[in-house]
Amino acid sequence: MELRVRALETVLTQKGYIDPEALDVLIDTYQTRIGPRNGARVVARAWTDRTYREWLRRDATAAIASLGYSGRQGEHMVVVENTPTQHNLVVCTLCSCYPWPVLGLPPTWYKSAPYRSRAVREPRGVLAEFGVRLAADTEVRVWDSTAEVRYLVLPMRPPGTEGLDEDALAALVTRDSMIGTGLPLAPPARAR
Ligand code: FE
């Protein structure tokens, strides 16, 4: 795969379609500056601010942009909220559509054919492999991302986090918990 990508990059560069230096800047930006910590800030804000949470439900794109997170692959955001009766899981069955401004670049497994097909066919099996066990009566909803719409899962706030501020809450929000293949971390023992 790496060789194929390099070959493609060489041809496109020779034809003058891309500038390798611009490509490096883009990749570096999404790898080191933009990543799941952005999404974690969104979730932590939603956990502590009811007005913000309602704004997220109504217009996620604007609510997320208000924190400074917007741009390519995040032009039309939808936030799906986990509840005791519904767990949300995000996939792109066609390719690898992913909300870059809030989560950075997608993990390799997200782009893999097995995840893309099994997330829809047997979501509970996939969740179990990620170590997520849900109550039998919790419904699993699978959201298929597209070039137009990107989803961010709003996980449930973990119990025992009542005294935590937004920074401490954001530290509990994992990337996978915002894709739906994970749950937020438990708070450190002394905070309970
Ligand atoms: Fe895609």
Short mmCIF file of C-alpha atoms and ligand atoms in Angstrom, two decimals:
data_model
loop_
_atom_site.label_atom_id
_atom_site.label_comp_id
_atom_site.label_asym_id
_atom_site.label_seq_id
_atom_site.Cartn_x
_atom_site.Cartn_y
_atom_site.Cartn_z
CA MET A 1 0.00 0.00 0.00
CA GLU A 2 2.79 2.41 0.94
CA LEU A 3 4.55 1.77 -2.37
CA ARG A 4 1.36 2.30 -4.31
CA VAL A 5 0.69 5.58 -2.52
CA ARG A 6 4.25 6.75 -3.18
CA ALA A 7 3.99 5.82 -6.87
CA LEU A 8 0.71 7.72 -7.14
CA GLU A 9 2.18 10.75 -5.37
CA THR A 10 5.17 10.71 -7.76
CA VAL A 11 2.97 10.63 -10.86
CA LEU A 12 0.64 13.36 -9.59
CA THR A 13 3.64 15.52 -8.67
CA GLN A 14 5.25 15.03 -12.09
CA LYS A 15 2.02 16.05 -13.78
CA GLY A 16 1.88 19.14 -11.58
CA TYR A 17 -1.43 18.22 -9.91
CA ILE A 18 -0.09 18.29 -6.36
CA ASP A 19 2.64 20.03 -4.43
CA PRO A 20 4.39 17.53 -2.11
CA GLU A 21 5.27 20.27 0.37
CA ALA A 22 1.63 21.33 0.66
CA LEU A 23 0.70 17.67 1.14
CA ASP A 24 3.21 17.34 3.99
CA VAL A 25 1.79 20.42 5.71
CA LEU A 26 -1.76 19.03 5.43
CA ILE A 27 -0.81 15.62 6.80
CA ASP A 28 1.24 17.11 9.62
CA THR A 29 -1.62 19.43 10.54
CA TYR A 30 -4.14 16.60 10.90
CA GLN A 31 -1.64 14.24 12.53
CA THR A 32 -0.19 16.56 15.14
CA ARG A 33 -2.40 19.62 15.55
CA ILE A 34 -5.92 18.38 14.91
CA GLY A 35 -7.06 15.20 16.58
CA PRO A 36 -9.48 13.56 18.97
CA ARG A 37 -8.74 16.13 21.70
CA ASN A 38 -10.89 18.60 19.73
CA GLY A 39 -13.84 16.23 19.87
CA ALA A 40 -13.18 15.62 23.56
CA ARG A 41 -13.57 19.36 24.21
CA VAL A 42 -16.93 19.30 22.42
CA VAL A 43 -18.12 16.35 24.51
CA ALA A 44 -16.89 17.84 27.80
CA ARG A 45 -18.67 21.10 27.01
CA ALA A 46 -21.88 19.23 26.23
CA TRP A 47 -21.62 17.36 29.53
CA THR A 48 -21.34 20.57 31.54
CA ASP A 49 -23.44 23.06 29.59
CA ARG A 50 -27.05 22.20 28.83
CA THR A 51 -27.52 25.11 26.44
CA TYR A 52 -24.49 23.99 24.45
CA ARG A 53 -25.80 20.42 24.38
CA GLU A 54 -29.11 21.59 22.94
CA TRP A 55 -27.26 23.65 20.35
CA LEU A 56 -25.30 20.52 19.39
CA ARG A 57 -28.55 18.61 18.91
CA ARG A 58 -30.00 21.40 16.79
CA ASP A 59 -27.00 22.46 14.72
CA ALA A 60 -23.87 20.48 15.47
CA THR A 61 -21.85 22.14 12.70
CA ALA A 62 -22.33 25.61 14.20
CA ALA A 63 -21.98 24.49 17.82
CA ILE A 64 -18.70 22.72 17.04
CA ALA A 65 -17.41 25.62 14.93
CA SER A 66 -18.05 27.95 17.89
CA LEU A 67 -15.19 26.16 19.69
CA GLY A 68 -12.93 26.78 16.69
CA TYR A 69 -13.25 23.37 15.06
CA SER A 70 -14.36 23.55 11.46
CA GLY A 71 -13.14 22.89 7.96
CA ARG A 72 -12.66 20.10 5.46
CA GLN A 73 -14.48 16.85 6.16
CA GLY A 74 -16.49 18.52 8.88
CA GLU A 75 -18.72 20.88 6.91
CA HIS A 76 -21.92 19.06 7.91
CA MET A 77 -21.72 17.56 11.36
CA VAL A 78 -24.40 15.58 13.16
CA VAL A 79 -24.03 14.64 16.83
CA VAL A 80 -25.69 11.41 17.92
CA GLU A 81 -26.28 11.05 21.63
CA ASN A 82 -25.85 7.83 23.60
CA THR A 83 -28.55 7.15 26.18
CA PRO A 84 -29.27 4.21 28.50
CA THR A 85 -31.55 2.84 25.78
CA GLN A 86 -29.56 3.71 22.64
CA HIS A 87 -25.90 3.27 21.73
CA ASN A 88 -24.60 4.85 18.53
CA LEU A 89 -21.88 3.47 16.28
CA VAL A 90 -20.35 5.28 13.31
CA VAL A 91 -18.99 3.69 10.15
CA CYS A 92 -18.41 4.62 6.53
CA THR A 93 -19.49 1.54 4.60
CA LEU A 94 -18.34 3.00 1.28
CA CYS A 95 -14.86 4.24 2.18
CA SER A 96 -13.52 6.10 5.21
CA CYS A 97 -15.54 9.31 5.71
CA TYR A 98 -14.67 10.68 9.14
CA PRO A 99 -15.06 14.02 10.95
CA TRP A 100 -11.51 15.34 10.58
CA PRO A 101 -11.83 18.70 12.42
CA VAL A 102 -12.93 16.97 15.64
CA LEU A 103 -11.21 13.57 15.45
CA GLY A 104 -8.21 14.06 13.17
CA LEU A 105 -7.33 11.24 10.78
CA PRO A 106 -9.26 7.96 10.93
CA PRO A 107 -7.63 4.91 12.55
CA THR A 108 -6.59 2.08 10.22
CA TRP A 109 -9.32 -0.27 11.43
CA TYR A 110 -11.97 2.33 10.59
CA LYS A 111 -10.88 2.14 6.94
CA SER A 112 -10.67 -1.66 6.87
CA ALA A 113 -13.17 -3.74 4.88
CA PRO A 114 -14.08 -6.03 7.83
CA TYR A 115 -15.06 -3.10 10.07
CA ARG A 116 -17.02 -1.40 7.30
CA SER A 117 -19.10 -4.48 6.52
CA ARG A 118 -19.43 -6.00 9.98
CA ALA A 119 -20.38 -2.76 11.74
CA VAL A 120 -23.69 -2.92 9.90
CA ARG A 121 -24.21 -6.69 9.81
CA GLU A 122 -23.26 -7.52 13.38
CA PRO A 123 -22.66 -4.34 15.36
CA ARG A 124 -22.90 -6.11 18.71
CA GLY A 125 -20.18 -8.55 17.70
CA VAL A 126 -17.94 -5.69 16.62
CA LEU A 127 -18.63 -3.83 19.86
CA ALA A 128 -17.78 -6.93 21.91
CA GLU A 129 -14.42 -7.19 20.13
CA PHE A 130 -13.73 -3.58 21.12
CA GLY A 131 -14.60 -4.54 24.69
CA VAL A 132 -17.92 -2.70 24.75
CA ARG A 133 -20.67 -4.64 26.47
CA LEU A 134 -24.11 -3.13 26.52
CA ALA A 135 -27.27 -4.03 28.38
CA ALA A 136 -29.38 -6.47 26.36
CA ASP A 137 -32.17 -3.92 26.00
CA THR A 138 -29.89 -1.16 24.72
CA GLU A 139 -30.58 -0.60 21.06
CA VAL A 140 -27.56 -0.16 18.77
CA ARG A 141 -27.93 2.36 15.98
CA VAL A 142 -25.37 2.40 13.20
CA TRP A 143 -24.76 5.63 11.30
CA ASP A 144 -23.24 5.49 7.82
CA SER A 145 -21.07 8.52 7.12
CA THR A 146 -21.03 10.06 3.70
CA ALA A 147 -19.11 12.72 1.85
CA GLU A 148 -21.82 15.13 3.01
CA VAL A 149 -22.58 14.17 6.62
CA ARG A 150 -20.11 13.25 9.37
CA TYR A 151 -21.18 11.93 12.75
CA LEU A 152 -19.78 12.46 16.22
CA VAL A 153 -21.02 10.26 19.06
CA LEU A 154 -21.80 12.05 22.29
CA PRO A 155 -21.09 9.36 24.90
CA MET A 156 -22.84 9.28 28.25
CA ARG A 157 -21.09 11.12 31.06
CA PRO A 158 -19.52 8.48 33.34
CA PRO A 159 -20.89 8.16 36.86
CA GLY A 160 -18.75 9.65 39.63
CA THR A 161 -17.68 12.69 37.60
CA GLU A 162 -19.98 15.24 39.25
CA GLY A 163 -17.12 17.26 40.76
CA LEU A 164 -14.91 17.34 37.67
CA ASP A 165 -14.33 20.44 35.58
CA GLU A 166 -14.33 20.58 31.80
CA ASP A 167 -10.59 19.83 31.44
CA ALA A 168 -10.79 16.79 33.69
CA LEU A 169 -13.89 15.57 31.86
CA ALA A 170 -12.25 16.00 28.45
CA ALA A 171 -9.40 13.76 29.61
CA LEU A 172 -11.90 10.91 30.01
CA VAL A 173 -13.20 11.18 26.45
CA THR A 174 -11.41 8.70 24.18
CA ARG A 175 -11.38 8.78 20.41
CA ASP A 176 -13.22 5.46 20.24
CA SER A 177 -15.95 6.71 22.57
CA MET A 178 -16.73 9.36 19.94
CA ILE A 179 -16.89 6.75 17.14
CA GLY A 180 -19.01 4.46 19.29
CA THR A 181 -16.50 1.61 19.48
CA GLY A 182 -15.56 2.59 23.02
CA LEU A 183 -16.86 4.17 26.19
CA PRO A 184 -15.37 7.10 28.13
CA LEU A 185 -12.79 6.28 30.79
CA ALA A 186 -13.77 6.00 34.43
CA PRO A 187 -12.73 8.99 36.58
CA PRO A 188 -9.54 8.66 38.67
CA ALA A 189 -10.27 7.11 42.07
CA ARG A 190 -9.57 10.28 44.08
CA ALA A 191 -12.17 12.23 42.11
CA ARG A 192 -14.93 9.82 43.06
FE FE B 1 -16.27 7.39 3.14
#
